[in-house]
Amino acid sequence: MNDSKYSGAADAELGFLKEIVRMLPAGVTVQDARGDIILVNDAAARHLGMDGSRPKPDLTQRRQASQRAMQAGQPVVAEESVHDGTARQVLLTTHRPVRLAGRDLLISASSDITEQKNFEDQLFRSAYFDELTGLPSRRVIEHRANGILAREGSSERFALAFLDIDNFKHINDYYGHSVGDALLVELSKRLGRDLRETDMLSRISGDEFLLLLSPIKSEEEVAEFIQATLKRLTAPFFIDSSEIFASTSVGVSLYPDHGRSFEVLRQNADIAMYRIKNDGKGSAAFFDSGMEREALARMKIEQSLRLAILEKRFCCAFQSKVDIRTQAVKGIEALVRLRDDEGVIQAPGSFINLAVELGLIDELTHLVLAEIVRSIDLINDTFGAEATISINVAAKQAGNPEFMRSFARALDETGFPKRFMIEVTEDAFVATNLFQSEILPMFRKLGVGISIDDFGIGFSSLSALADITADEIKIDRSFITDIHKRPRSQGILRAIESLSEALGMTVIAEGLESYEELAYLQAATKIRFAQGYYFARPVFLEELKLATPATSEARVSIASRPAQQNRQGYSRAGGFRR
């Protein structure tokens, strides 16, 4: 009777323990020495597909780990990937051999670490792969290149190409960032086509890619491959019902010809790419030592530019906008110049683009405004108190509400904001919503005028003028030069003039340099105003100060008069404009 009671209590206790094991969140199995499962709880049944909810997964990994544990007589901890179609479950399992009641058993306990592994994979991919394109990151391609460089006795040659999409900011501004992202994805697919397993394409920043070609036999082989790639990119991209054309500038360096470390090779490929950018974009170039000298010169200019801004070594020259029939001064344009370390005046062609690239252009624009304010009395005496004063604003600035707000405040604080005209290129109007809805109203409220500079050479078309709110349009000098000899340019000029007149915009002919050009404008067009060396060269404040105070008429003649000597030479040397 007592034995029966004891047996009943033991059975109840055993049933209780089995129920606890069954309900444990960790998967628990018990196997005998032959590997047969003699106990499995609910969690393990789900993990191993033994509950009938899905097909049984491949358990090869588990069997191998179990055998190792049984043979070694020691616990084995292993990660198991259990796949169910495309889904993956990751288990962390401890296999522990034990001897119970004279039997060799293996107790396995598994916990589901799928979320943890997915998070770790996500961290790994974010560190080593580009989220948008799925391409390896810079550190991956650097690791691959360094691996090649580290091989002892290796004579393997390879090429490193630096690729940059041309005018990508314009594409982003015009079509929107979602289209820009889609373009990057499609372009990366084209760039990656025909690569070997030993090659690698990496996206290292917004619109920049690195391409490792390894191994290579010759420079000619690399050139042929790059040209084929560039040709592939000339075909349009069709994204969201838009037909987009995108070119790429490529610089290439070769190991060991152009460097013996990844960083030197990357820098030299970058230098070669910038040469292409400056020469017209959309092609490729191999690095050479002459480019390195150019890069050093550019670095020197960058250093001097930063120092010049710090020391405020900039000055302004002023060029008149003249009524071509009365030669009266309508307005003036402030042209920024740089005094180098030796006091020599440098035209902006040598530093403006660099100032934009380095983020120094905002401070430079404020320096120009400050000089105008300091010299306003002298400006009024020379050009007249009614003349408008034009200041150039780069397209990058025009699309930056933060800068434009600060500039609007600075113009208002001068006390005479209605005197000013802001000159922006057509590019600024590409992002029509931003510029016209957020930025223009600030300046309209102050009475500041808006001028479209260098019209005809940007991205806009004549039809785009209808959507642009501006007071003045300046026709680029490329249409004015020898206009009396060029019937096609004459037709374009008439079209621009007619449309501008209908929209109420004043037309300025830029770069007028000869009497023949002037005669044609007077006889064949209704254009009233022009700017160029024929009427007035840019005048520095120092020249104005040297004039006798009593001869204000002489000062006016400096501001607006036909220049008959050395006209062509000065125009080419000093006619660069912001």
CSV table of C-alpha atoms in Angstrom, one decimal, residues 122-530:
chain,number,residue,atom,x,y,z
A,122,GLN,CA,21.9,44.9,-40.2
A,123,LEU,CA,24.8,46.5,-38.3
A,124,PHE,CA,27.3,44.6,-40.4
A,125,ARG,CA,25.6,45.6,-43.6
A,126,SER,CA,25.4,49.3,-42.6
A,127,ALA,CA,29.1,49.2,-41.7
A,128,TYR,CA,30.3,47.4,-44.8
A,129,PHE,CA,27.6,47.9,-47.5
A,130,ASP,CA,25.7,50.8,-48.9
A,131,GLU,CA,22.1,50.7,-47.9
A,132,LEU,CA,20.7,52.2,-51.1
A,133,THR,CA,22.7,50.3,-53.8
A,134,GLY,CA,23.8,47.3,-51.8
A,135,LEU,CA,27.4,47.9,-53.0
A,136,PRO,CA,30.4,47.4,-50.6
A,137,SER,CA,31.5,50.5,-48.7
A,138,ARG,CA,34.8,52.2,-48.9
A,139,ARG,CA,36.3,50.2,-46.1
A,140,VAL,CA,35.5,46.9,-47.9
A,141,ILE,CA,37.2,48.0,-51.2
A,142,GLU,CA,40.1,49.4,-49.2
A,143,HIS,CA,40.5,46.1,-47.4
A,144,ARG,CA,40.5,44.2,-50.7
A,145,ALA,CA,43.1,46.5,-52.2
A,146,ASN,CA,45.3,46.3,-49.1
A,147,GLY,CA,45.0,42.5,-49.2
A,148,ILE,CA,46.5,42.6,-52.7
A,149,LEU,CA,49.2,45.0,-51.6
A,150,ALA,CA,50.1,42.8,-48.6
A,151,ARG,CA,50.8,39.7,-50.6
A,152,GLU,CA,54.5,38.9,-50.4
A,153,GLY,CA,56.3,38.6,-53.7
A,154,SER,CA,53.1,39.5,-55.6
A,155,SER,CA,53.6,41.3,-58.9
A,156,GLU,CA,49.8,41.6,-59.5
A,157,ARG,CA,48.9,44.9,-61.1
A,158,PHE,CA,45.5,46.5,-60.5
A,159,ALA,CA,43.6,49.7,-61.4
A,160,LEU,CA,41.6,52.0,-59.1
A,161,ALA,CA,39.0,54.2,-60.8
A,162,PHE,CA,37.3,57.1,-59.1
A,163,LEU,CA,33.9,57.8,-60.7
A,164,ASP,CA,31.7,60.9,-60.1
A,165,ILE,CA,28.3,61.5,-61.6
A,166,ASP,CA,28.1,64.8,-63.5
A,167,ASN,CA,25.6,67.4,-62.4
A,168,PHE,CA,23.9,65.1,-59.9
A,169,LYS,CA,22.8,68.0,-57.8
A,170,HIS,CA,20.9,69.4,-60.7
A,171,ILE,CA,19.2,66.1,-61.2
A,172,ASN,CA,18.3,65.9,-57.5
A,173,ASP,CA,17.0,69.5,-57.5
A,174,TYR,CA,15.0,69.2,-60.7
A,175,TYR,CA,13.5,65.6,-60.4
A,176,GLY,CA,13.6,65.2,-56.6
A,177,HIS,CA,15.7,63.1,-54.3
A,178,SER,CA,13.6,59.9,-54.8
A,179,VAL,CA,14.4,60.0,-58.5
A,180,GLY,CA,18.0,60.8,-57.7
A,181,ASP,CA,18.2,57.7,-55.5
A,182,ALA,CA,16.6,55.5,-58.1
A,183,LEU,CA,19.1,56.9,-60.6
A,184,LEU,CA,22.0,55.9,-58.3
A,185,VAL,CA,20.6,52.4,-58.1
A,186,GLU,CA,20.2,52.0,-61.8
A,187,LEU,CA,23.6,53.5,-62.6
A,188,SER,CA,25.3,51.2,-60.1
A,189,LYS,CA,23.8,48.3,-61.9
A,190,ARG,CA,25.3,49.5,-65.2
A,191,LEU,CA,28.6,50.2,-63.6
A,192,GLY,CA,28.7,46.7,-62.1
A,193,ARG,CA,28.0,44.9,-65.4
A,194,ASP,CA,30.7,42.7,-66.8
A,195,LEU,CA,32.8,42.8,-63.6
A,196,ARG,CA,34.8,39.7,-62.8
A,197,GLU,CA,34.6,38.0,-59.4
A,198,THR,CA,38.0,39.6,-58.6
A,199,ASP,CA,36.8,43.1,-59.4
A,200,MET,CA,34.9,45.3,-57.0
A,201,LEU,CA,32.6,48.3,-57.3
A,202,SER,CA,32.0,50.5,-54.2
A,203,ARG,CA,29.8,53.5,-53.5
A,204,ILE,CA,31.9,55.8,-51.2
A,205,SER,CA,29.6,58.8,-50.9
A,206,GLY,CA,26.5,60.4,-52.4
A,207,ASP,CA,27.4,60.4,-56.2
A,208,GLU,CA,30.9,58.9,-56.0
A,209,PHE,CA,32.1,55.4,-56.7
A,210,LEU,CA,35.3,53.5,-56.6
A,211,LEU,CA,36.1,50.6,-59.0
A,212,LEU,CA,38.9,48.1,-58.4
A,213,LEU,CA,40.0,46.1,-61.4
A,214,SER,CA,42.3,43.3,-60.5
A,215,PRO,CA,44.3,41.8,-62.0
A,216,ILE,CA,45.1,43.8,-65.1
A,217,LYS,CA,47.6,43.3,-67.9
A,218,SER,CA,48.0,46.8,-69.4
A,219,GLU,CA,46.8,50.4,-69.3
A,220,GLU,CA,45.1,49.7,-72.7
A,221,GLU,CA,43.0,46.9,-71.3
A,222,VAL,CA,41.8,49.3,-68.5
A,223,ALA,CA,41.1,52.1,-71.0
A,224,GLU,CA,39.1,49.8,-73.2
A,225,PHE,CA,37.0,48.6,-70.2
A,226,ILE,CA,36.3,52.1,-68.9
A,227,GLN,CA,35.3,53.4,-72.3
A,228,ALA,CA,32.9,50.5,-72.7
A,229,THR,CA,31.4,51.4,-69.3
A,230,LEU,CA,31.1,55.1,-70.2
A,231,LYS,CA,29.4,54.2,-73.5
A,232,ARG,CA,26.9,52.1,-71.5
A,233,LEU,CA,26.0,55.1,-69.4
A,234,THR,CA,25.2,57.3,-72.4
A,235,ALA,CA,21.8,55.5,-72.9
A,236,PRO,CA,19.0,57.3,-71.1
A,237,PHE,CA,17.6,56.1,-67.7
A,238,PHE,CA,13.8,55.8,-67.6
A,239,ILE,CA,12.7,56.6,-64.0
A,240,ASP,CA,9.1,57.5,-62.9
A,241,SER,CA,8.1,58.4,-66.5
A,242,SER,CA,11.2,60.7,-66.9
A,243,GLU,CA,13.9,60.2,-69.4
A,244,ILE,CA,17.2,61.1,-67.6
A,245,PHE,CA,20.6,61.4,-69.1
A,246,ALA,CA,23.6,61.1,-66.8
A,247,SER,CA,27.3,61.2,-67.6
A,248,THR,CA,30.1,60.2,-65.4
A,249,SER,CA,33.7,61.6,-65.0
A,250,VAL,CA,36.3,59.0,-64.3
A,251,GLY,CA,39.9,59.2,-63.0
A,252,VAL,CA,42.1,56.1,-63.0
A,253,SER,CA,45.4,55.3,-61.2
A,254,LEU,CA,47.4,52.1,-61.7
A,255,TYR,CA,49.4,50.0,-59.2
A,256,PRO,CA,52.4,50.2,-59.0
A,257,ASP,CA,52.8,53.0,-61.6
A,258,HIS,CA,50.9,55.7,-59.7
A,259,GLY,CA,51.3,54.7,-56.1
A,260,ARG,CA,52.0,51.8,-53.7
A,261,SER,CA,49.3,52.4,-51.1
A,262,PHE,CA,45.5,52.5,-51.3
A,263,GLU,CA,45.3,56.1,-50.1
A,264,VAL,CA,47.8,57.4,-52.6
A,265,LEU,CA,46.2,55.5,-55.4
A,266,ARG,CA,42.7,56.8,-54.4
A,267,GLN,CA,44.0,60.4,-54.2
A,268,ASN,CA,45.6,60.2,-57.6
A,269,ALA,CA,42.5,58.7,-59.2
A,270,ASP,CA,40.6,61.6,-57.5
A,271,ILE,CA,43.0,64.1,-59.0
A,272,ALA,CA,42.6,62.6,-62.5
A,273,MET,CA,38.8,62.7,-62.1
A,274,TYR,CA,38.9,66.4,-61.2
A,275,ARG,CA,40.9,67.1,-64.4
A,276,ILE,CA,38.1,65.6,-66.4
A,277,LYS,CA,35.6,67.7,-64.4
A,278,ASN,CA,37.5,70.8,-65.3
A,279,ASP,CA,37.9,69.8,-69.0
A,280,GLY,CA,34.3,69.2,-69.8
A,281,LYS,CA,33.1,66.1,-67.9
A,282,GLY,CA,31.8,62.8,-69.2
A,283,SER,CA,35.0,61.1,-70.0
A,284,ALA,CA,38.1,59.4,-68.4
A,285,ALA,CA,41.7,60.1,-67.7
A,286,PHE,CA,44.7,58.3,-66.3
A,287,PHE,CA,46.7,60.0,-63.6
A,288,ASP,CA,50.0,61.7,-64.5
A,289,SER,CA,52.6,63.7,-62.6
A,290,GLY,CA,51.4,66.9,-64.1
A,291,MET,CA,48.0,66.5,-62.4
A,292,GLU,CA,49.8,66.2,-59.1
A,293,ARG,CA,51.4,69.6,-59.7
A,294,GLU,CA,48.0,71.0,-60.5
A,295,ALA,CA,46.6,69.5,-57.3
A,296,LEU,CA,49.3,71.1,-55.3
A,297,ALA,CA,48.7,74.4,-56.9
A,298,ARG,CA,45.0,74.0,-56.2
A,299,MET,CA,45.8,73.3,-52.6
A,300,LYS,CA,47.9,76.4,-52.4
A,301,ILE,CA,45.1,78.5,-53.9
A,302,GLU,CA,42.7,76.9,-51.3
A,303,GLN,CA,45.0,77.9,-48.4
A,304,SER,CA,45.5,81.4,-49.7
A,305,LEU,CA,41.8,81.8,-50.2
A,306,ARG,CA,41.0,80.9,-46.6
A,307,LEU,CA,43.7,83.3,-45.5
A,308,ALA,CA,42.4,86.0,-47.8
A,309,ILE,CA,38.9,85.7,-46.4
A,310,LEU,CA,40.3,85.8,-42.8
A,311,GLU,CA,42.4,88.9,-43.7
A,312,LYS,CA,39.6,90.4,-45.8
A,313,ARG,CA,41.9,90.8,-48.8
A,314,PHE,CA,39.0,91.0,-51.3
A,315,CYS,CA,38.0,94.1,-53.2
A,316,CYS,CA,35.3,95.1,-55.7
A,317,ALA,CA,35.4,96.3,-59.2
A,318,PHE,CA,32.3,97.9,-60.6
A,319,GLN,CA,31.1,97.7,-64.2
A,320,SER,CA,28.3,99.8,-65.6
A,321,LYS,CA,25.0,98.7,-67.3
A,322,VAL,CA,24.6,101.4,-69.9
A,323,ASP,CA,21.7,102.7,-72.0
A,324,ILE,CA,23.1,102.0,-75.5
A,325,ARG,CA,21.2,104.9,-77.0
A,326,THR,CA,22.0,107.6,-74.4
A,327,GLN,CA,25.0,106.1,-72.7
A,328,ALA,CA,23.4,106.9,-69.3
A,329,VAL,CA,24.3,104.5,-66.5
A,330,LYS,CA,21.3,102.3,-65.5
A,331,GLY,CA,23.1,100.3,-62.9
A,332,ILE,CA,26.4,98.7,-61.9
A,333,GLU,CA,27.5,95.2,-61.1
A,334,ALA,CA,29.9,94.5,-58.2
A,335,LEU,CA,32.7,92.1,-59.4
A,336,VAL,CA,34.7,90.5,-56.7
A,337,ARG,CA,38.5,90.4,-57.0
A,338,LEU,CA,41.2,88.9,-54.8
A,339,ARG,CA,44.5,90.5,-53.8
A,340,ASP,CA,47.2,87.8,-53.6
A,341,ASP,CA,50.1,87.7,-51.2
A,342,GLU,CA,52.0,90.1,-53.4
A,343,GLY,CA,49.1,92.5,-53.8
A,344,VAL,CA,48.3,91.4,-57.4
A,345,ILE,CA,44.7,91.5,-58.4
A,346,GLN,CA,43.3,88.0,-59.3
A,347,ALA,CA,40.2,87.6,-61.4
A,348,PRO,CA,37.5,85.3,-59.9
A,349,GLY,CA,38.0,82.6,-62.5
A,350,SER,CA,40.8,81.3,-60.3
A,351,PHE,CA,38.9,81.2,-57.0
A,352,ILE,CA,35.1,81.5,-57.2
A,353,ASN,CA,34.4,77.8,-58.0
A,354,LEU,CA,36.8,76.8,-55.3
A,355,ALA,CA,35.1,79.1,-52.8
A,356,VAL,CA,31.7,77.5,-53.6
A,357,GLU,CA,33.2,74.0,-53.3
A,358,LEU,CA,34.8,74.8,-49.9
A,359,GLY,CA,31.7,76.5,-48.5
A,360,LEU,CA,33.4,79.9,-48.3
A,361,ILE,CA,31.2,81.7,-50.8
A,362,ASP,CA,28.7,82.8,-48.2
A,363,GLU,CA,31.2,84.8,-46.2
A,364,LEU,CA,32.7,86.2,-49.4
A,365,THR,CA,29.3,87.5,-50.6
A,366,HIS,CA,28.8,89.2,-47.2
A,367,LEU,CA,32.3,90.8,-47.6
A,368,VAL,CA,31.2,92.2,-51.0
A,369,LEU,CA,28.1,93.7,-49.5
A,370,ALA,CA,30.1,95.2,-46.7
A,371,GLU,CA,32.5,96.9,-49.1
A,372,ILE,CA,29.6,98.3,-51.1
A,373,VAL,CA,28.0,99.8,-47.9
A,374,ARG,CA,31.3,101.3,-46.8
A,375,SER,CA,31.8,102.9,-50.3
A,376,ILE,CA,28.2,103.9,-51.1
A,377,ASP,CA,29.0,107.7,-51.1
A,378,LEU,CA,31.8,107.2,-53.6
A,379,ILE,CA,29.6,104.9,-55.7
A,380,ASN,CA,26.8,107.5,-55.8
A,381,ASP,CA,29.2,110.2,-56.8
A,382,THR,CA,30.5,108.1,-59.6
A,383,PHE,CA,27.5,106.3,-61.0
A,384,GLY,CA,24.6,108.2,-59.7
A,385,ALA,CA,22.4,107.7,-56.7
A,386,GLU,CA,19.7,106.1,-58.8
A,387,ALA,CA,21.9,103.3,-60.3
A,388,THR,CA,21.0,99.8,-59.2
A,389,ILE,CA,23.7,97.8,-57.6
A,390,SER,CA,23.9,94.1,-58.7
A,391,ILE,CA,25.5,91.4,-56.5
A,392,ASN,CA,26.1,87.9,-57.8
A,393,VAL,CA,24.7,85.0,-55.8
A,394,ALA,CA,25.9,81.4,-56.7
A,395,ALA,CA,23.2,78.9,-57.6
A,396,LYS,CA,24.2,76.8,-54.5
A,397,GLN,CA,23.5,79.9,-52.3
A,398,ALA,CA,20.3,80.7,-54.0
A,399,GLY,CA,18.9,77.3,-53.1
A,400,ASN,CA,19.9,77.6,-49.5
A,401,PRO,CA,17.1,79.3,-47.5
A,402,GLU,CA,19.3,79.8,-44.4
A,403,PHE,CA,21.9,81.8,-46.3
A,404,MET,CA,19.3,83.7,-48.3
A,405,ARG,CA,17.5,84.7,-45.1
A,406,SER,CA,20.7,86.1,-43.6
A,407,PHE,CA,21.5,87.9,-46.9
A,408,ALA,CA,18.1,89.4,-47.0
A,409,ARG,CA,18.5,90.7,-43.4
A,410,ALA,CA,21.9,92.2,-44.4
A,411,LEU,CA,20.4,93.9,-47.4
A,412,ASP,CA,17.6,95.4,-45.3
A,413,GLU,CA,20.1,96.6,-42.7
A,414,THR,CA,21.9,98.7,-45.3
A,415,GLY,CA,19.0,101.1,-45.2
A,416,PHE,CA,18.7,101.1,-49.0
A,417,PRO,CA,17.6,97.5,-50.0
A,418,LYS,CA,15.7,98.8,-53.1
A,419,ARG,CA,19.0,99.8,-54.7
A,420,PHE,CA,20.1,96.2,-55.0
A,421,MET,CA,19.6,93.6,-57.7
A,422,ILE,CA,20.5,89.9,-57.0
A,423,GLU,CA,22.0,88.2,-60.1
A,424,VAL,CA,21.5,84.4,-60.2
A,425,THR,CA,22.1,82.0,-63.0
A,426,GLU,CA,19.4,79.9,-64.6
A,427,ASP,CA,20.4,76.9,-62.4
A,428,ALA,CA,18.9,78.7,-59.4
A,429,PHE,CA,15.5,78.5,-60.9
A,430,VAL,CA,15.7,74.8,-61.6
A,431,ALA,CA,14.4,74.1,-58.1
A,432,THR,CA,11.4,76.3,-58.9
A,433,ASN,CA,9.3,75.5,-55.9
A,434,LEU,CA,12.0,76.2,-53.3
A,435,PHE,CA,13.4,79.4,-54.9
A,436,GLN,CA,10.2,81.0,-56.1
A,437,SER,CA,8.0,80.0,-53.2
A,438,GLU,CA,10.3,80.4,-50.2
A,439,ILE,CA,13.1,82.7,-51.2
A,440,LEU,CA,11.8,85.2,-53.7
A,441,PRO,CA,9.0,86.5,-51.5
A,442,MET,CA,11.7,87.7,-48.9
A,443,PHE,CA,13.4,89.9,-51.4
A,444,ARG,CA,10.2,91.1,-53.1
A,445,LYS,CA,9.1,92.3,-49.7
A,446,LEU,CA,12.3,94.4,-49.4
A,447,GLY,CA,12.0,95.7,-53.0
A,448,VAL,CA,15.2,93.9,-54.1
A,449,GLY,CA,15.3,93.1,-57.8
A,450,ILE,CA,16.1,89.7,-59.4
A,451,SER,CA,18.2,89.2,-62.5
A,452,ILE,CA,18.8,86.1,-64.5
A,453,ASP,CA,22.5,86.0,-65.3
A,454,ASP,CA,24.3,84.3,-68.3
A,455,PHE,CA,20.9,83.4,-69.8
A,456,GLY,CA,21.1,80.8,-72.6
A,457,ILE,CA,24.0,78.6,-71.4
A,458,GLY,CA,22.3,76.8,-68.5
A,459,PHE,CA,19.6,74.2,-68.3
A,460,SER,CA,16.6,76.3,-68.9
A,461,SER,CA,14.7,76.8,-72.2
A,462,LEU,CA,12.8,79.7,-73.6
A,463,SER,CA,9.5,78.2,-72.4
A,464,ALA,CA,10.9,78.0,-68.9
A,465,LEU,CA,11.0,81.8,-68.8
A,466,ALA,CA,7.3,81.8,-68.5
A,467,ASP,CA,7.6,80.2,-65.0
A,468,ILE,CA,10.4,82.5,-63.8
A,469,THR,CA,9.7,85.6,-61.8
A,470,ALA,CA,12.5,88.0,-62.5
A,471,ASP,CA,13.0,91.7,-63.3
A,472,GLU,CA,16.0,91.5,-65.6
A,473,ILE,CA,17.5,89.0,-68.0
A,474,LYS,CA,21.1,89.2,-69.0
A,475,ILE,CA,21.8,87.5,-72.3
A,476,ASP,CA,25.1,85.6,-72.2
A,477,ARG,CA,28.0,87.1,-74.1
A,478,SER,CA,28.3,84.0,-76.3
A,479,PHE,CA,25.1,85.2,-78.1
A,480,ILE,CA,26.4,88.8,-78.4
A,481,THR,CA,29.9,88.3,-79.6
A,482,ASP,CA,30.0,89.0,-83.4
A,483,ILE,CA,26.2,89.1,-83.4
A,484,HIS,CA,26.3,91.1,-86.6
A,485,LYS,CA,27.9,88.2,-88.4
A,486,ARG,CA,25.8,85.3,-87.0
A,487,PRO,CA,22.2,85.0,-88.4
A,488,ARG,CA,21.4,82.0,-86.1
A,489,SER,CA,22.3,83.9,-83.0
A,490,GLN,CA,20.3,86.9,-84.3
A,491,GLY,CA,17.2,84.7,-84.5
A,492,ILE,CA,17.7,83.4,-80.9
A,493,LEU,CA,18.3,86.9,-79.7
A,494,ARG,CA,15.0,88.1,-81.2
A,495,ALA,CA,13.1,85.2,-79.6
A,496,ILE,CA,14.6,86.0,-76.2
A,497,GLU,CA,13.9,89.7,-76.6
A,498,SER,CA,10.3,89.2,-77.6
A,499,LEU,CA,9.5,86.8,-74.8
A,500,SER,CA,11.3,88.9,-72.2
A,501,GLU,CA,9.4,92.0,-73.3
A,502,ALA,CA,6.1,90.1,-73.1
A,503,LEU,CA,7.0,89.1,-69.5
A,504,GLY,CA,8.0,92.6,-68.5
A,505,MET,CA,11.7,91.8,-68.0
A,506,THR,CA,14.4,94.3,-68.9
A,507,VAL,CA,17.0,92.8,-71.3
A,508,ILE,CA,20.7,93.4,-70.8
A,509,ALA,CA,23.2,92.4,-73.5
A,510,GLU,CA,26.4,91.1,-71.8
A,511,GLY,CA,29.9,91.3,-73.1
A,512,LEU,CA,29.5,94.0,-75.7
A,513,GLU,CA,33.0,94.7,-77.0
A,514,SER,CA,32.8,96.2,-80.5
A,515,TYR,CA,31.1,99.1,-82.4
A,516,GLU,CA,29.7,96.6,-84.9
A,517,GLU,CA,27.9,94.7,-82.1
A,518,LEU,CA,26.6,97.9,-80.7
A,519,ALA,CA,25.4,99.1,-84.2
A,520,TYR,CA,23.5,95.8,-84.7
A,521,LEU,CA,21.7,96.0,-81.3
A,522,GLN,CA,20.7,99.6,-82.0
A,523,ALA,CA,19.5,99.0,-85.5
A,524,ALA,CA,17.9,95.5,-85.4
A,525,THR,CA,16.6,95.1,-81.8
A,526,LYS,CA,14.7,97.0,-79.1
A,527,ILE,CA,17.3,96.2,-76.5
A,528,ARG,CA,18.1,99.3,-74.6
A,529,PHE,CA,20.8,98.2,-72.2
A,530,ALA,CA,24.2,96.5,-72.4
